PDB file of C-alpha atoms in Angstrom:
ATOM      1  CA  UNK A  12      25.479 148.138 -95.174  1.00  0.00           C
ATOM      2  CA  UNK A  13      28.760 149.831 -94.397  1.00  0.00           C
ATOM      3  CA  UNK A  14      29.082 153.596 -95.057  1.00  0.00           C
ATOM      4  CA  UNK A  15      32.395 154.429 -96.020  1.00  0.00           C
ATOM      5  CA  UNK A  16      33.359 158.402 -94.991  1.00  0.00           C
ATOM      6  CA  UNK A  17      36.115 159.610 -96.708  1.00  0.00           C
ATOM      7  CA  UNK A  18      37.963 163.231 -96.639  1.00  0.00           C
ATOM      8  CA  UNK A  19      33.965 163.846 -94.055  1.00  0.00           C
ATOM      9  CA  UNK A  20      32.061 162.940 -97.088  1.00  0.00           C
ATOM     10  CA  UNK A  21      29.890 159.876 -96.988  1.00  0.00           C
ATOM     11  CA  UNK A  22      30.635 157.258-100.192  1.00  0.00           C
ATOM     12  CA  UNK A  23      28.614 154.632-101.167  1.00  0.00           C
ATOM     13  CA  UNK A  24      27.286 151.836 -99.228  1.00  0.00           C
ATOM     14  CA  UNK A  25      29.610 149.006 -99.077  1.00  0.00           C
ATOM     15  CA  UNK A  26      26.944 145.097 -98.878  1.00  0.00           C
ATOM     16  CA  UNK A  27      28.961 142.755 -96.736  1.00  0.00           C
ATOM     17  CA  UNK A  28      27.793 139.205 -96.525  1.00  0.00           C
ATOM     18  CA  UNK A  29      28.296 136.247 -94.074  1.00  0.00           C
ATOM     19  CA  UNK A  30      28.718 133.180 -95.924  1.00  0.00           C
ATOM     20  CA  UNK A  31      28.746 129.971 -94.360  1.00  0.00           C
ATOM     21  CA  UNK A  32      29.672 126.665 -96.003  1.00  0.00           C
ATOM     22  CA  UNK A  33      28.620 122.972 -94.730  1.00  0.00           C
ATOM     23  CA  UNK A  34      27.858 122.531 -91.573  1.00  0.00           C
ATOM     24  CA  UNK A  35      30.913 123.691 -89.551  1.00  0.00           C
ATOM     25  CA  UNK A  36      30.210 127.461 -91.352  1.00  0.00           C
ATOM     26  CA  UNK A  37      26.508 126.721 -90.269  1.00  0.00           C
ATOM     27  CA  UNK A  38      27.926 126.301 -86.409  1.00  0.00           C
ATOM     28  CA  UNK A  39      30.090 129.164 -86.486  1.00  0.00           C
ATOM     29  CA  UNK A  40      28.021 131.713 -88.190  1.00  0.00           C
ATOM     30  CA  UNK A  41      24.622 131.015 -86.201  1.00  0.00           C
ATOM     31  CA  UNK A  42      27.165 131.872 -83.120  1.00  0.00           C
ATOM     32  CA  UNK A  43      28.037 134.694 -84.826  1.00  0.00           C
ATOM     33  CA  UNK A  44      24.324 135.633 -85.363  1.00  0.00           C
ATOM     34  CA  UNK A  45      23.442 134.877 -81.651  1.00  0.00           C
ATOM     35  CA  UNK A  46      26.388 137.321 -80.204  1.00  0.00           C
ATOM     36  CA  UNK A  47      25.910 140.527 -83.037  1.00  0.00           C
ATOM     37  CA  UNK A  48      23.227 142.043 -84.525  1.00  0.00           C
ATOM     38  CA  UNK A  49      22.881 143.238 -87.987  1.00  0.00           C
ATOM     39  CA  UNK A  50      24.804 141.149 -90.029  1.00  0.00           C
ATOM     40  CA  UNK A  51      23.462 140.126 -93.990  1.00  0.00           C
ATOM     41  CA  UNK A  52      24.361 136.282 -93.807  1.00  0.00           C
ATOM     42  CA  UNK A  53      23.641 132.807 -95.681  1.00  0.00           C
ATOM     43  CA  UNK A  54      24.098 129.392 -95.574  1.00  0.00           C
ATOM     44  CA  UNK A  55      25.519 127.502 -98.359  1.00  0.00           C
ATOM     45  CA  UNK A  56      24.850 123.474 -97.490  1.00  0.00           C
ATOM     46  CA  UNK A  57      24.435 120.090 -99.089  1.00  0.00           C
ATOM     47  CA  UNK A  58      22.601 118.862 -96.025  1.00  0.00           C
ATOM     48  CA  UNK A  59      19.204 119.439 -95.753  1.00  0.00           C
ATOM     49  CA  UNK A  60      19.649 118.742 -92.233  1.00  0.00           C
ATOM     50  CA  UNK A  61      22.659 120.690 -91.410  1.00  0.00           C
ATOM     51  CA  UNK A  62      20.458 123.735 -92.601  1.00  0.00           C
ATOM     52  CA  UNK A  63      17.533 123.234 -90.503  1.00  0.00           C
ATOM     53  CA  UNK A  64      20.000 123.714 -87.379  1.00  0.00           C
ATOM     54  CA  UNK A  65      21.594 126.725 -88.328  1.00  0.00           C
ATOM     55  CA  UNK A  66      20.547 130.411 -87.766  1.00  0.00           C
ATOM     56  CA  UNK A  67      21.205 132.435 -90.967  1.00  0.00           C
ATOM     57  CA  UNK A  68      18.876 134.783 -92.850  1.00  0.00           C
ATOM     58  CA  UNK A  69      19.200 132.812 -95.931  1.00  0.00           C
ATOM     59  CA  UNK A  70      19.419 129.312 -95.799  1.00  0.00           C
ATOM     60  CA  UNK A  71      19.873 127.510 -99.338  1.00  0.00           C
ATOM     61  CA  UNK A  72      20.721 124.056-100.473  1.00  0.00           C
ATOM     62  CA  UNK A  73      23.379 123.351-102.960  1.00  0.00           C
ATOM     63  CA  UNK A  74      23.867 120.384-104.610  1.00  0.00           C
ATOM     64  CA  UNK A  75      20.342 118.742-104.636  1.00  0.00           C
ATOM     65  CA  UNK A  76      21.254 116.695-107.396  1.00  0.00           C
ATOM     66  CA  UNK A  77      24.262 115.184-106.750  1.00  0.00           C
ATOM     67  CA  UNK A  78      23.895 115.185-102.984  1.00  0.00           C
ATOM     68  CA  UNK A  79      20.088 114.937-102.554  1.00  0.00           C
ATOM     69  CA  UNK A  80      20.127 117.138 -99.254  1.00  0.00           C
ATOM     70  CA  UNK A  81      22.317 113.747 -97.399  1.00  0.00           C
ATOM     71  CA  UNK A  82      25.952 115.833 -97.539  1.00  0.00           C
ATOM     72  CA  UNK A  83      29.346 114.979 -99.269  1.00  0.00           C
ATOM     73  CA  UNK A  84      29.726 111.605 -97.238  1.00  0.00           C
ATOM     74  CA  UNK A  85      32.986 113.500 -96.839  1.00  0.00           C
ATOM     75  CA  UNK A  86      34.274 113.869-100.314  1.00  0.00           C
ATOM     76  CA  UNK A  87      35.294 117.312-100.685  1.00  0.00           C
ATOM     77  CA  UNK A  88      34.955 116.758-105.025  1.00  0.00           C
ATOM     78  CA  UNK A  89      30.532 116.021-104.349  1.00  0.00           C
ATOM     79  CA  UNK A  90      31.083 119.578-102.405  1.00  0.00           C
ATOM     80  CA  UNK A  91      32.432 121.346-105.881  1.00  0.00           C
ATOM     81  CA  UNK A  92      30.356 119.472-108.203  1.00  0.00           C
ATOM     82  CA  UNK A  93      27.480 120.915-105.669  1.00  0.00           C
ATOM     83  CA  UNK A  94      28.283 124.063-105.184  1.00  0.00           C
ATOM     84  CA  UNK A  95      28.878 124.090-109.392  1.00  0.00           C
ATOM     85  CA  UNK A  96      25.686 123.006-110.065  1.00  0.00           C
ATOM     86  CA  UNK A  97      24.377 125.665-108.031  1.00  0.00           C
ATOM     87  CA  UNK A  98      26.323 128.522-108.876  1.00  0.00           C
ATOM     88  CA  UNK A  99      23.784 131.039-110.116  1.00  0.00           C
ATOM     89  CA  UNK A 100      21.847 130.535-106.872  1.00  0.00           C
ATOM     90  CA  UNK A 101      24.965 131.368-105.718  1.00  0.00           C
ATOM     91  CA  UNK A 102      25.735 134.610-107.595  1.00  0.00           C
ATOM     92  CA  UNK A 103      21.735 135.480-106.796  1.00  0.00           C
ATOM     93  CA  UNK A 104      22.771 135.123-102.416  1.00  0.00           C
ATOM     94  CA  UNK A 105      25.887 137.531-103.691  1.00  0.00           C
ATOM     95  CA  UNK A 106      24.649 139.483-105.625  1.00  0.00           C
ATOM     96  CA  UNK A 107      25.650 143.479-105.354  1.00  0.00           C
ATOM     97  CA  UNK A 108      28.108 142.135-102.084  1.00  0.00           C
ATOM     98  CA  UNK A 109      31.429 144.229-101.802  1.00  0.00           C
ATOM     99  CA  UNK A 110      32.787 142.175 -99.068  1.00  0.00           C
ATOM    100  CA  UNK A 111      32.487 137.876 -98.673  1.00  0.00           C
ATOM    101  CA  UNK A 112      33.600 136.762 -95.236  1.00  0.00           C
ATOM    102  CA  UNK A 113      33.477 133.310 -96.329  1.00  0.00           C
ATOM    103  CA  UNK A 114      33.096 130.644 -93.141  1.00  0.00           C
ATOM    104  CA  UNK A 115      33.881 127.292 -93.390  1.00  0.00           C
ATOM    105  CA  UNK A 116      35.500 124.197 -91.632  1.00  0.00           C
ATOM    106  CA  UNK A 117      37.879 121.980 -93.683  1.00  0.00           C
ATOM    107  CA  UNK A 118      38.809 118.934 -93.361  1.00  0.00           C
ATOM    108  CA  UNK A 119      34.501 117.189 -94.462  1.00  0.00           C
ATOM    109  CA  UNK A 120      32.932 117.639 -97.928  1.00  0.00           C
ATOM    110  CA  UNK A 121      31.140 120.520 -98.411  1.00  0.00           C
ATOM    111  CA  UNK A 122      33.215 123.279 -96.969  1.00  0.00           C
ATOM    112  CA  UNK A 123      36.267 121.166 -97.968  1.00  0.00           C
ATOM    113  CA  UNK A 124      34.940 121.324-101.783  1.00  0.00           C
ATOM    114  CA  UNK A 125      32.502 124.122-102.270  1.00  0.00           C
ATOM    115  CA  UNK A 126      34.196 127.020 -99.978  1.00  0.00           C
ATOM    116  CA  UNK A 127      36.816 127.273-103.034  1.00  0.00           C
ATOM    117  CA  UNK A 128      34.056 127.419-105.855  1.00  0.00           C
ATOM    118  CA  UNK A 129      31.531 130.134-103.638  1.00  0.00           C
ATOM    119  CA  UNK A 130      34.723 132.275-103.575  1.00  0.00           C
ATOM    120  CA  UNK A 131      36.020 131.774-107.344  1.00  0.00           C
ATOM    121  CA  UNK A 132      31.950 133.236-108.125  1.00  0.00           C
ATOM    122  CA  UNK A 133      32.733 135.804-105.654  1.00  0.00           C
ATOM    123  CA  UNK A 134      35.218 137.004-106.498  1.00  0.00           C
ATOM    124  CA  UNK A 135      34.158 136.693-110.186  1.00  0.00           C
ATOM    125  CA  UNK A 136      31.348 138.687-109.588  1.00  0.00           C
ATOM    126  CA  UNK A 137      34.128 141.707-108.257  1.00  0.00           C
ATOM    127  CA  UNK A 138      33.559 141.087-104.856  1.00  0.00           C
ATOM    128  CA  UNK A 139      36.742 140.780-101.897  1.00  0.00           C
ATOM    129  CA  UNK A 140      36.537 137.222-100.701  1.00  0.00           C
ATOM    130  CA  UNK A 141      38.697 136.897 -97.182  1.00  0.00           C
ATOM    131  CA  UNK A 142      37.707 133.613 -95.808  1.00  0.00           C
ATOM    132  CA  UNK A 143      37.585 131.967 -92.339  1.00  0.00           C
ATOM    133  CA  UNK A 144      38.559 128.550 -92.027  1.00  0.00           C
ATOM    134  CA  UNK A 145      39.119 126.088 -89.310  1.00  0.00           C
ATOM    135  CA  UNK A 146      41.196 122.272 -89.705  1.00  0.00           C
ATOM    136  CA  UNK A 147      40.404 119.021 -87.888  1.00  0.00           C
ATOM    137  CA  UNK A 148      41.924 118.666 -84.582  1.00  0.00           C
ATOM    138  CA  UNK A 149      44.989 115.618 -85.047  1.00  0.00           C
ATOM    139  CA  UNK A 150      42.506 112.748 -82.992  1.00  0.00           C
ATOM    140  CA  UNK A 151      40.365 112.925 -86.214  1.00  0.00           C
ATOM    141  CA  UNK A 152      42.614 111.137 -88.320  1.00  0.00           C
ATOM    142  CA  UNK A 153      45.139 111.996 -90.985  1.00  0.00           C
ATOM    143  CA  UNK A 154      42.350 111.458 -93.476  1.00  0.00           C
ATOM    144  CA  UNK A 155      40.771 114.569 -93.287  1.00  0.00           C
ATOM    145  CA  UNK A 156      43.580 116.535 -92.228  1.00  0.00           C
ATOM    146  CA  UNK A 157      44.665 116.211 -95.685  1.00  0.00           C
ATOM    147  CA  UNK A 158      41.663 117.085 -97.023  1.00  0.00           C
ATOM    148  CA  UNK A 159      42.006 120.241 -95.032  1.00  0.00           C
ATOM    149  CA  UNK A 160      45.150 120.593 -96.484  1.00  0.00           C
ATOM    150  CA  UNK A 161      44.144 120.693-100.253  1.00  0.00           C
ATOM    151  CA  UNK A 162      41.166 122.412 -99.057  1.00  0.00           C
ATOM    152  CA  UNK A 163      43.410 125.136 -97.484  1.00  0.00           C
ATOM    153  CA  UNK A 164      45.518 125.328-100.681  1.00  0.00           C
ATOM    154  CA  UNK A 165      42.335 125.640-102.895  1.00  0.00           C
ATOM    155  CA  UNK A 166      40.723 128.638-101.093  1.00  0.00           C
ATOM    156  CA  UNK A 167      44.185 130.482-100.535  1.00  0.00           C
ATOM    157  CA  UNK A 168      44.172 130.465-104.589  1.00  0.00           C
ATOM    158  CA  UNK A 169      40.956 132.094-104.988  1.00  0.00           C
ATOM    159  CA  UNK A 170      40.456 134.226-101.676  1.00  0.00           C
ATOM    160  CA  UNK A 171      41.926 137.716-101.821  1.00  0.00           C
ATOM    161  CA  UNK A 172      43.216 136.423 -97.980  1.00  0.00           C
ATOM    162  CA  UNK A 173      42.010 134.151 -95.543  1.00  0.00           C
ATOM    163  CA  UNK A 174      42.414 133.195 -91.935  1.00  0.00           C
ATOM    164  CA  UNK A 175      43.217 129.839 -90.522  1.00  0.00           C
ATOM    165  CA  UNK A 176      42.402 128.546 -87.052  1.00  0.00           C
ATOM    166  CA  UNK A 177      44.019 125.030 -86.708  1.00  0.00           C
ATOM    167  CA  UNK A 178      41.298 123.275 -84.382  1.00  0.00           C
ATOM    168  CA  UNK A 179      44.078 122.217 -82.602  1.00  0.00           C
ATOM    169  CA  UNK A 180      44.570 125.906 -81.368  1.00  0.00           C
ATOM    170  CA  UNK A 181      41.675 125.615 -79.024  1.00  0.00           C
ATOM    171  CA  UNK A 182      43.680 123.020 -76.917  1.00  0.00           C
ATOM    172  CA  UNK A 183      46.097 126.090 -75.649  1.00  0.00           C
ATOM    173  CA  UNK A 184      42.727 128.382 -74.370  1.00  0.00           C
ATOM    174  CA  UNK A 185      44.390 128.847 -71.167  1.00  0.00           C
ATOM    175  CA  UNK A 186      40.241 130.291 -69.138  1.00  0.00           C
ATOM    176  CA  UNK A 187      39.575 126.134 -68.240  1.00  0.00           C
ATOM    177  CA  UNK A 188      36.196 128.017 -67.074  1.00  0.00           C
ATOM    178  CA  UNK A 189      35.478 128.027 -71.008  1.00  0.00           C
ATOM    179  CA  UNK A 190      33.265 125.055 -72.177  1.00  0.00           C
ATOM    180  CA  UNK A 191      33.942 123.286 -75.759  1.00  0.00           C
ATOM    181  CA  UNK A 192      30.856 124.655 -76.773  1.00  0.00           C
ATOM    182  CA  UNK A 193      31.735 128.045 -75.671  1.00  0.00           C
ATOM    183  CA  UNK A 194      35.132 127.646 -77.517  1.00  0.00           C
ATOM    184  CA  UNK A 195      33.338 126.116 -80.707  1.00  0.00           C
TER     185      UNK A 195
END
């Protein structure tokens, strides 16, 4: 919770929820939790193994009917359906949040397809939604990049704001002692 101070007076608490989506979102929030104490995190994923391998306060398997815990197979439409299928559970986990920081990697299925749905659910519940998204390296291919661009457009239509980090920018880091794992 964050306390807002206006004119020297404490005002209402603001609940901030950091929501990871998909495997990339899970890896990112796991890294954040290693460095920052006290953040409230939830991870939404269609991949049961991806949930198991990440660190979050709450882990939610979405789209069990559609994906059977196996992920989306790089299909954003399956990711969209998976999030829509579990709208009530997503609402439950985001209830009371005034600010949702949504974190996802675009270009696959779950992050690309589910993130816009989760952002819209949060917005409809009255939260401010800021998305932090990554897009693939060029070497990952045109199909993944094309999916990411479509996902970026869709997240931009529903989030209040978004921060886009192309993975390609990681190749421009000047600190040669920084490992790929540390950068990611």
